[in-house]
Short mmCIF file of C-alpha atoms in Angstrom, two decimals:
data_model
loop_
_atom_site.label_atom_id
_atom_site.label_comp_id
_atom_site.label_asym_id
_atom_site.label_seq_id
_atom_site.Cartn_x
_atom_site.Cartn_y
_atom_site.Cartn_z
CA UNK A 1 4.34 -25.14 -50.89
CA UNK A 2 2.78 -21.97 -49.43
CA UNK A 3 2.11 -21.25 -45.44
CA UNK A 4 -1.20 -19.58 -45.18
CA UNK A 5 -2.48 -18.08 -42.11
CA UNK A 6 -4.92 -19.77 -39.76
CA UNK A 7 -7.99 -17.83 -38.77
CA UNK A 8 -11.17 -18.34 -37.05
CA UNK A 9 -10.79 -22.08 -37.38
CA UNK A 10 -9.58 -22.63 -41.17
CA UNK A 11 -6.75 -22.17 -43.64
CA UNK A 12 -6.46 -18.37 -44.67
CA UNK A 13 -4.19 -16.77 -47.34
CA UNK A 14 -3.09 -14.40 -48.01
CA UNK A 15 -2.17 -11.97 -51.16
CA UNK A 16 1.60 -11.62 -50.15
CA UNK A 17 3.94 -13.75 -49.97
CA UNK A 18 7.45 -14.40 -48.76
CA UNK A 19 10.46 -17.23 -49.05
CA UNK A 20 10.94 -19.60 -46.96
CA UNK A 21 14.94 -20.31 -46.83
CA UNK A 22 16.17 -23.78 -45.74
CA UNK A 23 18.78 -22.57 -43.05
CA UNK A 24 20.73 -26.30 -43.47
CA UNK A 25 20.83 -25.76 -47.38
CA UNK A 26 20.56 -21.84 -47.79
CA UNK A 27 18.25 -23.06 -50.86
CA UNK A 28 14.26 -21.94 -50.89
CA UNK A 29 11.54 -24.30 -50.43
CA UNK A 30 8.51 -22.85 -50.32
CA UNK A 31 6.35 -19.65 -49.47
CA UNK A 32 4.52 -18.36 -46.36
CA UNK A 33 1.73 -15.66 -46.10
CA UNK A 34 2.66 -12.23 -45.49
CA UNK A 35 -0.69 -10.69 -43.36
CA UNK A 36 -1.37 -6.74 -43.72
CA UNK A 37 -4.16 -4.65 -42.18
CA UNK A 38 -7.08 -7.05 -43.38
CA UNK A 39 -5.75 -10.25 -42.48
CA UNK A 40 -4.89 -9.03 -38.87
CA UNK A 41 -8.47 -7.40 -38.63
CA UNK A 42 -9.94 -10.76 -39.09
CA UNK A 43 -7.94 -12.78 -37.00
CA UNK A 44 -8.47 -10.08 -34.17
CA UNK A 45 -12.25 -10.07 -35.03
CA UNK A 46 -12.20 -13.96 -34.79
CA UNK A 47 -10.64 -14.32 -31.46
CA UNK A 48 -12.97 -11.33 -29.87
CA UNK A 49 -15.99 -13.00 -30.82
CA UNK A 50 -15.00 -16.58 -29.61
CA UNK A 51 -14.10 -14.60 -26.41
CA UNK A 52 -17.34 -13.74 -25.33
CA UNK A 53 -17.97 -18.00 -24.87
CA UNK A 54 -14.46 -18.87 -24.36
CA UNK A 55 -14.03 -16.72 -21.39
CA UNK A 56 -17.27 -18.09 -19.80
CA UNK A 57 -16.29 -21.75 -20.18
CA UNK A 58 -15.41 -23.29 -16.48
CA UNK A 59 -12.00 -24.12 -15.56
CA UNK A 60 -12.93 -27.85 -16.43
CA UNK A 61 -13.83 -27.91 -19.78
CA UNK A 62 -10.36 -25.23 -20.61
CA UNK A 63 -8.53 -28.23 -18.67
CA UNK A 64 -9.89 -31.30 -20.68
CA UNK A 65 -9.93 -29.29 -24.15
CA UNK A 66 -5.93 -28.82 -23.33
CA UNK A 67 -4.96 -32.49 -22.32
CA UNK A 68 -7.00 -33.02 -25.93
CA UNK A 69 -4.64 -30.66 -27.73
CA UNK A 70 -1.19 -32.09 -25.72
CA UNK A 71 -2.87 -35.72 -26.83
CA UNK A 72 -2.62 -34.39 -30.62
CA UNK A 73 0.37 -33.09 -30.59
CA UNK A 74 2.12 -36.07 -29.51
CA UNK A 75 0.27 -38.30 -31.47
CA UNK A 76 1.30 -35.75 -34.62
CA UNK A 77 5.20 -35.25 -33.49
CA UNK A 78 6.66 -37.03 -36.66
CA UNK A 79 4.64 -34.74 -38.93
CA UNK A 80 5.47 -30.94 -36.93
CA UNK A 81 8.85 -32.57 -36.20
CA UNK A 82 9.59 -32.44 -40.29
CA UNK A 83 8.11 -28.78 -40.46
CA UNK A 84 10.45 -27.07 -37.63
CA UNK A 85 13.45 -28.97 -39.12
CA UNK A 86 13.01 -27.87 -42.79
CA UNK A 87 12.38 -24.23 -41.16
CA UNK A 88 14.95 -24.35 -38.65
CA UNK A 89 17.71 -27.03 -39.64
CA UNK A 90 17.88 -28.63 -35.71
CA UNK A 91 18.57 -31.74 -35.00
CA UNK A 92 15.45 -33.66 -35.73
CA UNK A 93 15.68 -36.93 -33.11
CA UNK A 94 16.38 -33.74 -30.33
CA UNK A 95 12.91 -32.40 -31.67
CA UNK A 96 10.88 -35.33 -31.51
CA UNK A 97 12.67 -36.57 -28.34
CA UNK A 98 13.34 -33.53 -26.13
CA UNK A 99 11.16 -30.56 -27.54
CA UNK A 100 8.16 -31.95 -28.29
CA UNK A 101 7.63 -34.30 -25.38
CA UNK A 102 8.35 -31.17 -23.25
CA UNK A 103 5.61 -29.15 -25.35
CA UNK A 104 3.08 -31.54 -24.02
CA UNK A 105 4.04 -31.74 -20.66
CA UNK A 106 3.86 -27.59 -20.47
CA UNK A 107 0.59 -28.23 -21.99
CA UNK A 108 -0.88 -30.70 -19.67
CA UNK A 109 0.96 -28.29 -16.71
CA UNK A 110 -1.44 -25.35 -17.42
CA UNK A 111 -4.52 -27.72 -17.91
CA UNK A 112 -4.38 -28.72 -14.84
CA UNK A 113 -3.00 -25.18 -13.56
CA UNK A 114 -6.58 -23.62 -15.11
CA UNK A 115 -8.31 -25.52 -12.32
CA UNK A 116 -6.33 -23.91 -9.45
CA UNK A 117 -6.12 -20.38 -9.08
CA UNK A 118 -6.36 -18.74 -6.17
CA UNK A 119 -7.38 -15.14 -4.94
CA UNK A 120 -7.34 -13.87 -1.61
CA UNK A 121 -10.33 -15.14 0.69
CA UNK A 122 -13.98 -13.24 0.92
CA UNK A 123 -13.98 -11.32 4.27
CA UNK A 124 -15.59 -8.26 5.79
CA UNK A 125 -12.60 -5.70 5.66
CA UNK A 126 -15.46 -2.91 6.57
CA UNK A 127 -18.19 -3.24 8.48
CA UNK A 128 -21.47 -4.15 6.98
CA UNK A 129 -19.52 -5.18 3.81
CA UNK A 130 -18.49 -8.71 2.27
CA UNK A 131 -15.79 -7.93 -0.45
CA UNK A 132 -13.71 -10.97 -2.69
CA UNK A 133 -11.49 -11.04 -5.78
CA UNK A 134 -12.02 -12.45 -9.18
CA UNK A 135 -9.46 -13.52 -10.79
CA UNK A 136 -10.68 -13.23 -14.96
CA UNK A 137 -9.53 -13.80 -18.56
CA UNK A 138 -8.04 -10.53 -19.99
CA UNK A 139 -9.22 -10.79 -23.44
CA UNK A 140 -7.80 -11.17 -26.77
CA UNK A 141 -4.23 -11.30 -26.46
CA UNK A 142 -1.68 -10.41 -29.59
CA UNK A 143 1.10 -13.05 -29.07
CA UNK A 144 4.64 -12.76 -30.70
CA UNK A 145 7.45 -16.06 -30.84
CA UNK A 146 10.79 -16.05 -32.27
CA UNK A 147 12.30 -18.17 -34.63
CA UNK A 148 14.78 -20.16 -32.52
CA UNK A 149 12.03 -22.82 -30.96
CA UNK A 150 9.26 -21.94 -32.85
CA UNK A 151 6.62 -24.47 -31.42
CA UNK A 152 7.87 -24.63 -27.58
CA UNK A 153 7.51 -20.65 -27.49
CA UNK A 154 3.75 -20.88 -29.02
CA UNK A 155 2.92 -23.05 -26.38
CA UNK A 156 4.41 -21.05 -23.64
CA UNK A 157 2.51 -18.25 -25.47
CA UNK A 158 -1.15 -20.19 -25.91
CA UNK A 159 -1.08 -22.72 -23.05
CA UNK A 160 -1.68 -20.59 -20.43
CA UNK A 161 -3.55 -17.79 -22.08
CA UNK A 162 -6.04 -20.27 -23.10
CA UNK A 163 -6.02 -21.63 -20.00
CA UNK A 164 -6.65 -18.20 -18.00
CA UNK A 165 -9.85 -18.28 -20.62
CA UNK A 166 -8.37 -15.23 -23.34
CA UNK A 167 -8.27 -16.17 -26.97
CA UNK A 168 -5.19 -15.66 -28.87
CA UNK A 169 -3.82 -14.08 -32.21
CA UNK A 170 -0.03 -15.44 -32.21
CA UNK A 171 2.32 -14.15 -34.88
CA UNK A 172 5.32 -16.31 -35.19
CA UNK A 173 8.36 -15.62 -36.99
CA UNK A 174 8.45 -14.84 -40.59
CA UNK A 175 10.96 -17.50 -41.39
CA UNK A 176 9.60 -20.29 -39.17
CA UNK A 177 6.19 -20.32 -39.54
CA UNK A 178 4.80 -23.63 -40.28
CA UNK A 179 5.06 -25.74 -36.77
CA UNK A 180 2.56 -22.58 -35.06
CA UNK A 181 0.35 -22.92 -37.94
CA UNK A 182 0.21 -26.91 -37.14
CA UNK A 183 -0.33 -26.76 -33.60
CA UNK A 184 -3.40 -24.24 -34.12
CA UNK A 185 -4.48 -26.15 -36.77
CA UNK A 186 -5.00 -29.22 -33.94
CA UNK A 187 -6.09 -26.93 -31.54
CA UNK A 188 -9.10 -26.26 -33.95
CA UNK A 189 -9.81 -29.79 -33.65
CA UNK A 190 -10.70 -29.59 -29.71
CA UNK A 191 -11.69 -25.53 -29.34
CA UNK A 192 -13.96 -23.10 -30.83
CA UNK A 193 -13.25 -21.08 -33.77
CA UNK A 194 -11.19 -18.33 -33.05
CA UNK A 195 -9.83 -19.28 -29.84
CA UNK A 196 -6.12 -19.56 -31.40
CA UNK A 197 -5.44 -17.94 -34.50
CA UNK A 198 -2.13 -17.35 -36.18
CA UNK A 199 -1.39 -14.39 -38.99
CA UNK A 200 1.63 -14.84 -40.62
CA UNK A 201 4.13 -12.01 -41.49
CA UNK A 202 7.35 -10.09 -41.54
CA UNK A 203 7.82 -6.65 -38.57
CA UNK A 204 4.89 -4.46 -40.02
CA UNK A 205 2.53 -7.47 -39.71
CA UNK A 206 3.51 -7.86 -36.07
CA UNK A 207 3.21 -4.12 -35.62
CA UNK A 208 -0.09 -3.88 -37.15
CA UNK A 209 -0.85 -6.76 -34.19
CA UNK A 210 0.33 -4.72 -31.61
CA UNK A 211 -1.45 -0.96 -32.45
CA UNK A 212 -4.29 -3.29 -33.37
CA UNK A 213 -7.08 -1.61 -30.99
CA UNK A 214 -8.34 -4.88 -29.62
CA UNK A 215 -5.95 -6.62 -28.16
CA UNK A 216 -5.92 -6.17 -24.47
CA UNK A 217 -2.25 -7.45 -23.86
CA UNK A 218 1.12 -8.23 -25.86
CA UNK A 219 3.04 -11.27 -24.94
CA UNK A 220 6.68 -11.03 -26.95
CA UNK A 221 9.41 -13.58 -26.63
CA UNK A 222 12.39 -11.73 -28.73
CA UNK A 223 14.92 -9.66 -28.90
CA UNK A 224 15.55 -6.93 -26.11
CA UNK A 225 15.34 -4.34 -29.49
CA UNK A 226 11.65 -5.99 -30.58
CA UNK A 227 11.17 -5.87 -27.14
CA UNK A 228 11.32 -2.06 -27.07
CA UNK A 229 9.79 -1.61 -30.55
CA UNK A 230 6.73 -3.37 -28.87
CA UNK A 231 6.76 -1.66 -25.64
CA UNK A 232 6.54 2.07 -28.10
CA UNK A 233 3.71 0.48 -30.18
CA UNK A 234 1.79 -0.62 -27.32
CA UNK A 235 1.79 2.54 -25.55
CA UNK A 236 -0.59 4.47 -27.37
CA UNK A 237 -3.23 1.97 -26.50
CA UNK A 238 -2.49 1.12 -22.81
CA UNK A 239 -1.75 -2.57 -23.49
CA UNK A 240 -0.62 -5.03 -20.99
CA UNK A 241 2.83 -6.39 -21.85
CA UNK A 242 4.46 -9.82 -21.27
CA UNK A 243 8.31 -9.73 -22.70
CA UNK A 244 10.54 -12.19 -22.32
CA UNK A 245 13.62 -11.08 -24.21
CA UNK A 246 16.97 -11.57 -24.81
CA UNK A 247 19.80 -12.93 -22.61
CA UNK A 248 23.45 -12.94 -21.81
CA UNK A 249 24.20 -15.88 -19.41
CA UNK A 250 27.25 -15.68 -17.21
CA UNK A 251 28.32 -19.25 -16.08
CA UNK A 252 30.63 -18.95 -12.76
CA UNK A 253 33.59 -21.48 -12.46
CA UNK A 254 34.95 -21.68 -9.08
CA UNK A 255 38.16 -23.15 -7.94
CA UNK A 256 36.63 -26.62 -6.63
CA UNK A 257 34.30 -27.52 -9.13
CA UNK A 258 34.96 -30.56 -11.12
CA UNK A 259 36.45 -28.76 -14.52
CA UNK A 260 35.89 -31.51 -16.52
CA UNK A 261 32.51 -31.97 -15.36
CA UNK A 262 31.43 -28.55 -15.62
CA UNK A 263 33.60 -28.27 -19.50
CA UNK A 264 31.01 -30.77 -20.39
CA UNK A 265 27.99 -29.49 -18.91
CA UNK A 266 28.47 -25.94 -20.01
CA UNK A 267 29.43 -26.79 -24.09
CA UNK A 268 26.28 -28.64 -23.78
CA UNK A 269 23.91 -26.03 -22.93
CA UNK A 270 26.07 -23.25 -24.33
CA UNK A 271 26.04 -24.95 -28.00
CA UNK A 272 22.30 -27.04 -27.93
CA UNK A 273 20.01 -25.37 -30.52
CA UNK A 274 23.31 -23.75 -32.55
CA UNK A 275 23.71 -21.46 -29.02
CA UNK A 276 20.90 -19.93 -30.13
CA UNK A 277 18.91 -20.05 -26.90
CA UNK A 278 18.50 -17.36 -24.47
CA UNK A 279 19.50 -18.96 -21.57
CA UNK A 280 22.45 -20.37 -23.42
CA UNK A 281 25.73 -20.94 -20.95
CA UNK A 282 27.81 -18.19 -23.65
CA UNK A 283 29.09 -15.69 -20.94
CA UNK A 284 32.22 -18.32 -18.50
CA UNK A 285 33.87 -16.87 -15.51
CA UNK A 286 36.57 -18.76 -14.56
CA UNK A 287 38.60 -18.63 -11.40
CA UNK A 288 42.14 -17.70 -12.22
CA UNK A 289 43.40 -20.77 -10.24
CA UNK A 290 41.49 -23.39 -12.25
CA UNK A 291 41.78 -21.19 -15.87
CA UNK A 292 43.88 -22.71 -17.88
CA UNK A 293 43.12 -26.17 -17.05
CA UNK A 294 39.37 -25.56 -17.74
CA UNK A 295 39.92 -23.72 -20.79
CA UNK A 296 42.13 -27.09 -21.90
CA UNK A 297 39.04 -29.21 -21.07
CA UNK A 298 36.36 -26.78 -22.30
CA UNK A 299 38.23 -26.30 -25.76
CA UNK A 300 38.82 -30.23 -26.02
CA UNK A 301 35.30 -30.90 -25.66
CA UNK A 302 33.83 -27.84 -27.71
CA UNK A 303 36.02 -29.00 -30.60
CA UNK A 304 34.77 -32.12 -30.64
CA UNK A 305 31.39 -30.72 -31.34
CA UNK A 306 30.48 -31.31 -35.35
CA UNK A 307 28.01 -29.07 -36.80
CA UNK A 308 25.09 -30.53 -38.54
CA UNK A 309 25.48 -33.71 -36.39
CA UNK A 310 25.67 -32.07 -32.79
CA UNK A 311 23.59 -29.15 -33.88
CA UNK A 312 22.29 -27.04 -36.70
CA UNK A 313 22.54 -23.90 -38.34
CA UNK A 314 22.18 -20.50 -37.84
CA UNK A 315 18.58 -18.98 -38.62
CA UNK A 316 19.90 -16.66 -41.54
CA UNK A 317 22.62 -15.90 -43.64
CA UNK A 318 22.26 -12.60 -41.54
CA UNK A 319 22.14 -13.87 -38.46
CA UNK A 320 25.77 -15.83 -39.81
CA UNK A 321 27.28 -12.70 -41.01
CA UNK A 322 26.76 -10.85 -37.66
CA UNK A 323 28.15 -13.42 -35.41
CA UNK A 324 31.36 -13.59 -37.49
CA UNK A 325 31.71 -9.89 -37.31
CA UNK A 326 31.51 -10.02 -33.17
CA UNK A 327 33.75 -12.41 -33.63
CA UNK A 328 36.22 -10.87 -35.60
CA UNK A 329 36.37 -7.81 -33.84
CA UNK A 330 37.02 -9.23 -30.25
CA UNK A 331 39.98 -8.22 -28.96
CA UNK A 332 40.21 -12.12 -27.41
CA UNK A 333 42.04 -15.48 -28.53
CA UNK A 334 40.11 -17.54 -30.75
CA UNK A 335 40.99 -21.12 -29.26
CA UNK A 336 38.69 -22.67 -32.34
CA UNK A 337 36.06 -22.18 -34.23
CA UNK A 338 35.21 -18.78 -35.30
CA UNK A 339 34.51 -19.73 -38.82
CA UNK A 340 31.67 -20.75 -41.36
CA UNK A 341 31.25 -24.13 -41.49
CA UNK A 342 30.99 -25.84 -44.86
CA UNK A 343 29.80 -23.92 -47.74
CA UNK A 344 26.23 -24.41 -47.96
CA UNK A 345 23.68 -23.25 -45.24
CA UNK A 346 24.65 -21.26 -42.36
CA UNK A 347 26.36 -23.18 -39.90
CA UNK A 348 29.43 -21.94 -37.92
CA UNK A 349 32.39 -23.93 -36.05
CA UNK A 350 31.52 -24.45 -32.47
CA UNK A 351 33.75 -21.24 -31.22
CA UNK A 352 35.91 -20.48 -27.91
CA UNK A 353 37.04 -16.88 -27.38
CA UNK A 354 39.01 -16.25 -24.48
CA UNK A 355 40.91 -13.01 -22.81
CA UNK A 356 38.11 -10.98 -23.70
CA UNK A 357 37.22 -8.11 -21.89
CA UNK A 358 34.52 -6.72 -19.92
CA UNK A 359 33.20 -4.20 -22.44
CA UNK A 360 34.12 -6.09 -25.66
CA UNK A 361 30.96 -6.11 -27.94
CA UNK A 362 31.30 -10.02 -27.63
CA UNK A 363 30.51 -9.85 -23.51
CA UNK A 364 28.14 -7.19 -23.68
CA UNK A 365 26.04 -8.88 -26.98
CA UNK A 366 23.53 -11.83 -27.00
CA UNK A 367 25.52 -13.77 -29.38
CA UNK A 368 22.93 -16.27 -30.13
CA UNK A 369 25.28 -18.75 -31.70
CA UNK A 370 27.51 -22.03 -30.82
CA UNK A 371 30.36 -19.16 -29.25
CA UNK A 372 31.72 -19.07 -25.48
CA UNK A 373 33.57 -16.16 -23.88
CA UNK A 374 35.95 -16.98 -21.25
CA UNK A 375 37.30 -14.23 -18.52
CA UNK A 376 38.80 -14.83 -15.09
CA UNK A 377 38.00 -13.70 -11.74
CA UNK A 378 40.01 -13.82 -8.45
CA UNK A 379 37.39 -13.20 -5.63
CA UNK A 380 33.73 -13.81 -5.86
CA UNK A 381 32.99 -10.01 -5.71
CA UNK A 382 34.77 -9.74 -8.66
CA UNK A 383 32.87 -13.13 -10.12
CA UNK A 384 29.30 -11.31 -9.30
CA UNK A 385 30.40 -7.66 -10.35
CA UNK A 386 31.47 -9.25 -14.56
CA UNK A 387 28.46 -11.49 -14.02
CA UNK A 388 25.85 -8.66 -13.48
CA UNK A 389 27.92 -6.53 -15.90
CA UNK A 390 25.77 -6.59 -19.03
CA UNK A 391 22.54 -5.00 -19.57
CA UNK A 392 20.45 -8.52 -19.62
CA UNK A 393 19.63 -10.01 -16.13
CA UNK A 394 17.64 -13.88 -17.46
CA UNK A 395 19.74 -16.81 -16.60
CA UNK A 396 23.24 -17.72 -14.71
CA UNK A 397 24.68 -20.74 -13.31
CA UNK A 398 27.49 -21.39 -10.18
CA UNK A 399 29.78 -24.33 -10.37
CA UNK A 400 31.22 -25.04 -7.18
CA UNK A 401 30.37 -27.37 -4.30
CA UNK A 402 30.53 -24.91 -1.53
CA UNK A 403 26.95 -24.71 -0.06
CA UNK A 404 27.75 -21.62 1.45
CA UNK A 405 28.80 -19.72 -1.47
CA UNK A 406 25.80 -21.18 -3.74
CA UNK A 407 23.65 -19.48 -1.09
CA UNK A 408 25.00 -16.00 -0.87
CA UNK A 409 25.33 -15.77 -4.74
CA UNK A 410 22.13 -16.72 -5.97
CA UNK A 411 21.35 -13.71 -3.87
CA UNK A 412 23.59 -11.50 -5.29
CA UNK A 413 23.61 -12.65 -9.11
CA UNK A 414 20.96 -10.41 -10.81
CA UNK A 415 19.15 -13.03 -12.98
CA UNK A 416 15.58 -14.24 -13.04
CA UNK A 417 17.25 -18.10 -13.04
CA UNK A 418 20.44 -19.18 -11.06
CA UNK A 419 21.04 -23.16 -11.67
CA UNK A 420 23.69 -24.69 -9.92
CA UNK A 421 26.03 -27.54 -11.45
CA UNK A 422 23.74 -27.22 -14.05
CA UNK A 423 22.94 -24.94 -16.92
CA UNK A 424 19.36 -24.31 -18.98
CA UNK A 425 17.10 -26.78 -17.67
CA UNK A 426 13.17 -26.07 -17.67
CA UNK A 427 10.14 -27.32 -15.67
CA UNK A 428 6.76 -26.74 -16.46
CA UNK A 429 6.24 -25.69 -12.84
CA UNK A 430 9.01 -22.95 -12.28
CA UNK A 431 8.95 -19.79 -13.70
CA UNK A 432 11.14 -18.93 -16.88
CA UNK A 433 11.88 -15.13 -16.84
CA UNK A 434 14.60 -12.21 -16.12
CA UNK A 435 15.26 -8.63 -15.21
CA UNK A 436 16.33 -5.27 -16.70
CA UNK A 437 16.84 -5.80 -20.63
CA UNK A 438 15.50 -9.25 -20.31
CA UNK A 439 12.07 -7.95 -20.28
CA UNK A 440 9.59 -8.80 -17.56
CA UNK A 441 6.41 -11.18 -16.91
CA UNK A 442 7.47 -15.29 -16.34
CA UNK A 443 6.46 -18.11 -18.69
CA UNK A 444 5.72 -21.22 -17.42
CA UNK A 445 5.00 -22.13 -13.79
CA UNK A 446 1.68 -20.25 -12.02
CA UNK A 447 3.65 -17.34 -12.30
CA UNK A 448 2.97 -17.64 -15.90
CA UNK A 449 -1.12 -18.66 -15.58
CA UNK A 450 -1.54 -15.71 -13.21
CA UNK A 451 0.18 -12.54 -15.85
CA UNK A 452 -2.64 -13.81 -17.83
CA UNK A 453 -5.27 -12.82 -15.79
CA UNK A 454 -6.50 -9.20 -14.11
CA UNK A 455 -7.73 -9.38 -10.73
CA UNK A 456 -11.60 -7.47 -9.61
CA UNK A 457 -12.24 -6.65 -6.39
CA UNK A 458 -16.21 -7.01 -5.65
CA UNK A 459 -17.99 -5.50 -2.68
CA UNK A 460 -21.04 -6.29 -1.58
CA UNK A 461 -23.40 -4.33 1.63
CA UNK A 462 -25.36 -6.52 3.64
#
């Protein structure tokens, strides 16, 4: 089988190719399109000419052409469910279950979300003068998604873009390509051709994207490096930029939360998707007076974890190799895990590291994988200094069930998401985003509707 690109409303090849690795076998399975200059000049071409209608369309028709497109993709789950998994190796009933239903839901969110924006109100700030805001569409907008959750970030990426009135050119990652290709290939069904269009590649594809001329704005979810490489690219044209990048999550234990409770709580979101999540719970502070009773109950229930059945693989035999070398060079105890699991495809043991310390390339690194760090604290200055101790600022949770300290924390932690007694769960209508080397702009919520919009200021004399 062969991937091609998707552009102005049709199936589009291209001359290059590249593999397409089954990440649960190791063992290739097909081919997907590898875009250069001419492929990326036609999807851009494509999505400024359906601009010039797109953007006039009223906030109506956007919001009934996007409860169309969340209809077909539920009523297509079985079929994009089988795509991701052969691309990514997850757990297929957590796909069609979980992910998907949540795709349509963020969907249906910024439908409705396209009917209410709001500017300030028309007044007469000088005299003689009658002056309002617009709030428009900022044009064609050069999208880029990671491989980790391949569909759910396109529809972060085209839900509200579309529904702020841009058209799109969305690159997804080279080795998960096919789910983005499906869900424009449905959107064709209900929009205009070129309104979403999807070129296909490896890093000079998406760089070709970004110093593409037309593009008004770059929306990246990725690494905090990609996020960079964008950010250089981008500057010699003035582009907007939307990054959402990697993350580092501490998880704060305190001495009267329920250990077993929170053991169970943070393996799950620290392991779902493989770990490989950037909100994932990875980073645990533990109070020294509840330590090693938590690490019994956290180690008991992360060994019980059983790869392929729990979760999946790695993305890459790469991505495999690298987390067994942070691994192996951390100065902590392994408690388990730590090791390939199997011998064919790229999954690792579900992994507990503790007595690390603060600048061990294990802390200070997105690990991306089913592996937890535990330190201690004694004080909860010393809990928020190791927490905001790492260049990425996205996601945290406190486990404790003192009010009080909940309150003051959140404050202090340095994260765009503080959960509490919970860890890396998502509504449509809250905003998804971090600080410092976690990029900037929000997904989701209206937070994410408005960054897709620039605002005019229009005067008018009497």
């Amino acid at each position: 089988m062969i991937v091609a690109n998707f552009i102005n409303g049709t199936s589009s090849p291209a001359a290059d190719t590249s593999p397409l690795i089954d990440p649960a076998t190791g063992v290739e399975f097909g081919r997907a399109a590898v875009s250069r200059a001419a492929e990326v000049d036609a999807a851009v071409s494509a999505a400024a000419t359906a601009f010039v209608s797109w953007s006039r369309t009223t906030p109506s028709e956007r919001q009934q052409a996007l409860l169309k497109l969340a209809d077909l993709l539920e009523s297509n789950a079985a079929t994009i469910a089988d795509a991701e998994v052969r691309e990514t190796g997850k757990i297929r009933s957590v796909l069609v279950e979980e992910e998907i239903p949540q795709c349509a839901d963020q969907i249906r969110f910024f439908a409705g979300a396209a009917r209410a924006l709001s500017s300030a109100s028309a007044g007469e700030y000088l005299p003689g003068h009658t002056s309002y805001q617009r709030r428009e569409p900022v044009g064609v907008i050069a999208q880029i998604t990671p491989w980790n959750y391949p569909l759910m970030m396109a529809v972060w990426k085209i839900a509200p873009a579309l529904a702020a009135g841009n058209t799109v050119v969305l690159k997804p990652a080279d080795t998960t390509p096919s789910s983005s290709v499906l869900l424009a290939s449905l959107a064709a069904e209900v929009l205009p051709p070129g309104v979403v269009n999807v070129v296909l590649g490896d890093r000079d594809t998406g760089r070709l994207l970004v110093e593409h001329p037309v593009p008004a704005m770059v929306s990246l979810t990725g690494s905090t490096r990609a996020g960079a490489e964008v950010a250089r690219s981008a500057a010699a044209t003035v582009k907007r930029l939307h990054l959402e990048l990697g993350g580092n999550a501490p998880v704060l234990v305190f001495d009267d939360a329920d250990v077993v409770t929170a053991a169970e709580g943070i393996v799950g979101a620290a392991f779902y998707n493989a770990g490989q999540d950037c909100t994932a719970a990875s980073r645990v502070l533990v109070h020294t007076s509840v330590f090693d009773s938590f690490v019994e109950a956290l180690v008991k229930v992360a060994s019980s974890q059983v790869p392929g059945f729990d979760f999946g693989p790695l993305n890459s035999q790469a991505q495999l190799d690298r987390v067994l070398g942070l691994v192996s060079r951390s100065s902590g105890l392994v408690h388990c895990g730590g090791r390939r699991h199997g011998s064919d495809g790229f999954f690792l043991e579900p992994t507990v590291v503790s007595g690390v310390s603060q600048d061990d390339e294990l802390v200070q690194e997105e690990a991306f994988a089913p592996v937890i760090t535990v330190q201690t604290f004694a004080s909860d200055d010393e809990a928020v200094a190791l927490a905001n101790g790492v260049p990425q600022g996205l996601a945290s949770s406190i486990w404790t069930r003192d009010a009080g300290r909940v309150a003051a924390l959140s404050a202090r932690l340095d994260f765009g998401i503080v959960w509490v007694n919970t860890h890396g769960l998502v509504a449509s209508e809250m905003p998804h985003g971090g600080f410092g080397a976690s990029g900037y702009g929000k997904d989701l919520s209206m937070h994410g509707l408005e960054d897709y919009t620039r605002v005019k200021h229009v005067m008018i004399a009497h």
